[in-house]
Coordinates of C-alpha atoms in Angstrom, one line a residue:
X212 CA -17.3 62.6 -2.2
X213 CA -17.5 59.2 -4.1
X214 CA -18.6 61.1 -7.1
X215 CA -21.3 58.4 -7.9
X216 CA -18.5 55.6 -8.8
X217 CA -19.3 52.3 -7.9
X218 CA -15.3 51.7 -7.9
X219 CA -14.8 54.0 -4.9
X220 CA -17.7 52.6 -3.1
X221 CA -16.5 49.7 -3.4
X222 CA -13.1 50.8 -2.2
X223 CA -14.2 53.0 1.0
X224 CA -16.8 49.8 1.7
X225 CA -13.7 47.5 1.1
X226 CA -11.4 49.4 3.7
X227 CA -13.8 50.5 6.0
X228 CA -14.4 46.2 6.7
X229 CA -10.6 45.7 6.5
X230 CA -10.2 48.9 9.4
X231 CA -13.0 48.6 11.9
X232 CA -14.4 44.5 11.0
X233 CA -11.4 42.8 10.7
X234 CA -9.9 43.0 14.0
X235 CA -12.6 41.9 16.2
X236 CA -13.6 39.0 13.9
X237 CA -10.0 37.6 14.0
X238 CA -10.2 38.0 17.4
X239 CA -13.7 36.2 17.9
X240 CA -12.4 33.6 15.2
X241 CA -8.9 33.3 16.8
X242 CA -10.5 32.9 20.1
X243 CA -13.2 30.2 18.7
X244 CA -11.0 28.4 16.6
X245 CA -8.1 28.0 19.6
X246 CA -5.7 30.1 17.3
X247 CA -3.5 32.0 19.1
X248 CA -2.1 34.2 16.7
X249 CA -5.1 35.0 15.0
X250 CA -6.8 36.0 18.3
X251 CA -4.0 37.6 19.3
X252 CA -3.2 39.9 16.3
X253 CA -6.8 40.6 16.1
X254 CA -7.0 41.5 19.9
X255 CA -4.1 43.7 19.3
X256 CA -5.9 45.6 16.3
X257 CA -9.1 46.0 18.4
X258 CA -7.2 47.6 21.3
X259 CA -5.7 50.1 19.1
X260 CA -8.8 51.2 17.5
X261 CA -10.2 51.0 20.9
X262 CA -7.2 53.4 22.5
X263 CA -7.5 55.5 19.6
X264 CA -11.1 56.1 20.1
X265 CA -11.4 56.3 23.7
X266 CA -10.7 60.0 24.1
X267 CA -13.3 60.8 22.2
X268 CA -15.9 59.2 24.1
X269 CA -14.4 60.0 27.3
X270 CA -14.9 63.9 26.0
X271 CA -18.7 62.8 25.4
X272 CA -19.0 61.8 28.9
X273 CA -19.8 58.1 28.0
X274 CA -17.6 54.9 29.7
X275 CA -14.4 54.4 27.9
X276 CA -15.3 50.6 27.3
X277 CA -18.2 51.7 24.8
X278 CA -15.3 52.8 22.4
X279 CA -14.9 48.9 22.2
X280 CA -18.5 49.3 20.2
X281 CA -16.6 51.3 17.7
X282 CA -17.1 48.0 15.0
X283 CA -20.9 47.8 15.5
X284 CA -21.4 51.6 14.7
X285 CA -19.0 51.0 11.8
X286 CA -20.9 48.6 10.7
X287 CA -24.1 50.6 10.4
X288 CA -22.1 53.1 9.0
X289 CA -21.1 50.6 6.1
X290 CA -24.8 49.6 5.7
X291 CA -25.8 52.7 5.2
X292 CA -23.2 54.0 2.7
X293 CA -24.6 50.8 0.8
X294 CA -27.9 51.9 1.9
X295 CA -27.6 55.4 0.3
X296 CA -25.7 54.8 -3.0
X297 CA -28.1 52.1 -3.7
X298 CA -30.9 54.4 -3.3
X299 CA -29.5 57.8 -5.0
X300 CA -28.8 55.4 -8.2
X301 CA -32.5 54.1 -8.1
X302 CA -33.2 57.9 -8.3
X303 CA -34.3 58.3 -4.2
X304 CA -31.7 59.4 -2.5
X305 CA -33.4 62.6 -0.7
X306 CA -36.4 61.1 -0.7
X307 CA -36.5 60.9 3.6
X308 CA -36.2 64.7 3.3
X309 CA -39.4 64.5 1.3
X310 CA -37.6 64.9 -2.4
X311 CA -36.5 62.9 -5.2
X312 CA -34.8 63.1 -8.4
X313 CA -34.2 61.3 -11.2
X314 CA -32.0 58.5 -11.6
X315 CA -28.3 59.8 -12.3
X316 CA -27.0 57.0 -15.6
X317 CA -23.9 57.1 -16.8
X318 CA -22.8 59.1 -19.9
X319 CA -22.7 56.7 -23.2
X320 CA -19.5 56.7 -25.1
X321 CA -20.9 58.5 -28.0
X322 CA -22.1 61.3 -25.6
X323 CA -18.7 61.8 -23.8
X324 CA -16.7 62.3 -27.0

């Protein structure tokens, strides 16, 4: 999906952060900092992400305040995009399903012409 570009991985780690991290560390930072508007904005931008979320773990049978989790599995989620594109351009990106392959490098300029 990211077609091996270090540009949109940077992008998709970039707005994943600004989406799911953002909000609950304005609100932690609002809160420990005695900023009103920062904690509130970022309470605000939690709760949505948190209403948004909700039905789906409601239709998993789990309590609706675990959706409030939703940043730490996001999180993981980012660390392991990182994870994997780190290791499929070190050439061991399948290599937990017992397979490797070679390091993919980037065409030179005097091959793509």
């Amino acid at each position: 999906q990211l077609r091996h570009s270090p540009w949109l991985l940077g992008g998709k780690l970039v707005g994943m952060a600004v989406l799911y991290l953002a909000p609950p560390a304005a609100a932690l930072a609002g809160a420990h900092g005695r900023d009103a508007v920062t904690a509130i904005l970022g309470a605000a931008g939690w709760a949505a992400m948190w209403a948004c979320y909700r039905p789906t773990v409601a239709d998993y049978g789990q309590p609706v305040l675990a959706a409030l989790a939703l940043p730490v599995a996001a999180a993981l989620y980012l660390a392991m995009t990182f994870d994997s594109a780190r290791r499929t351009r070190a050439g061991q990106g399948a290599a937990w399903k017992g397979r490797t392959y070679p390091a993919r490098r980037p065409p030179d300029s005097a091959e793509a012409e």
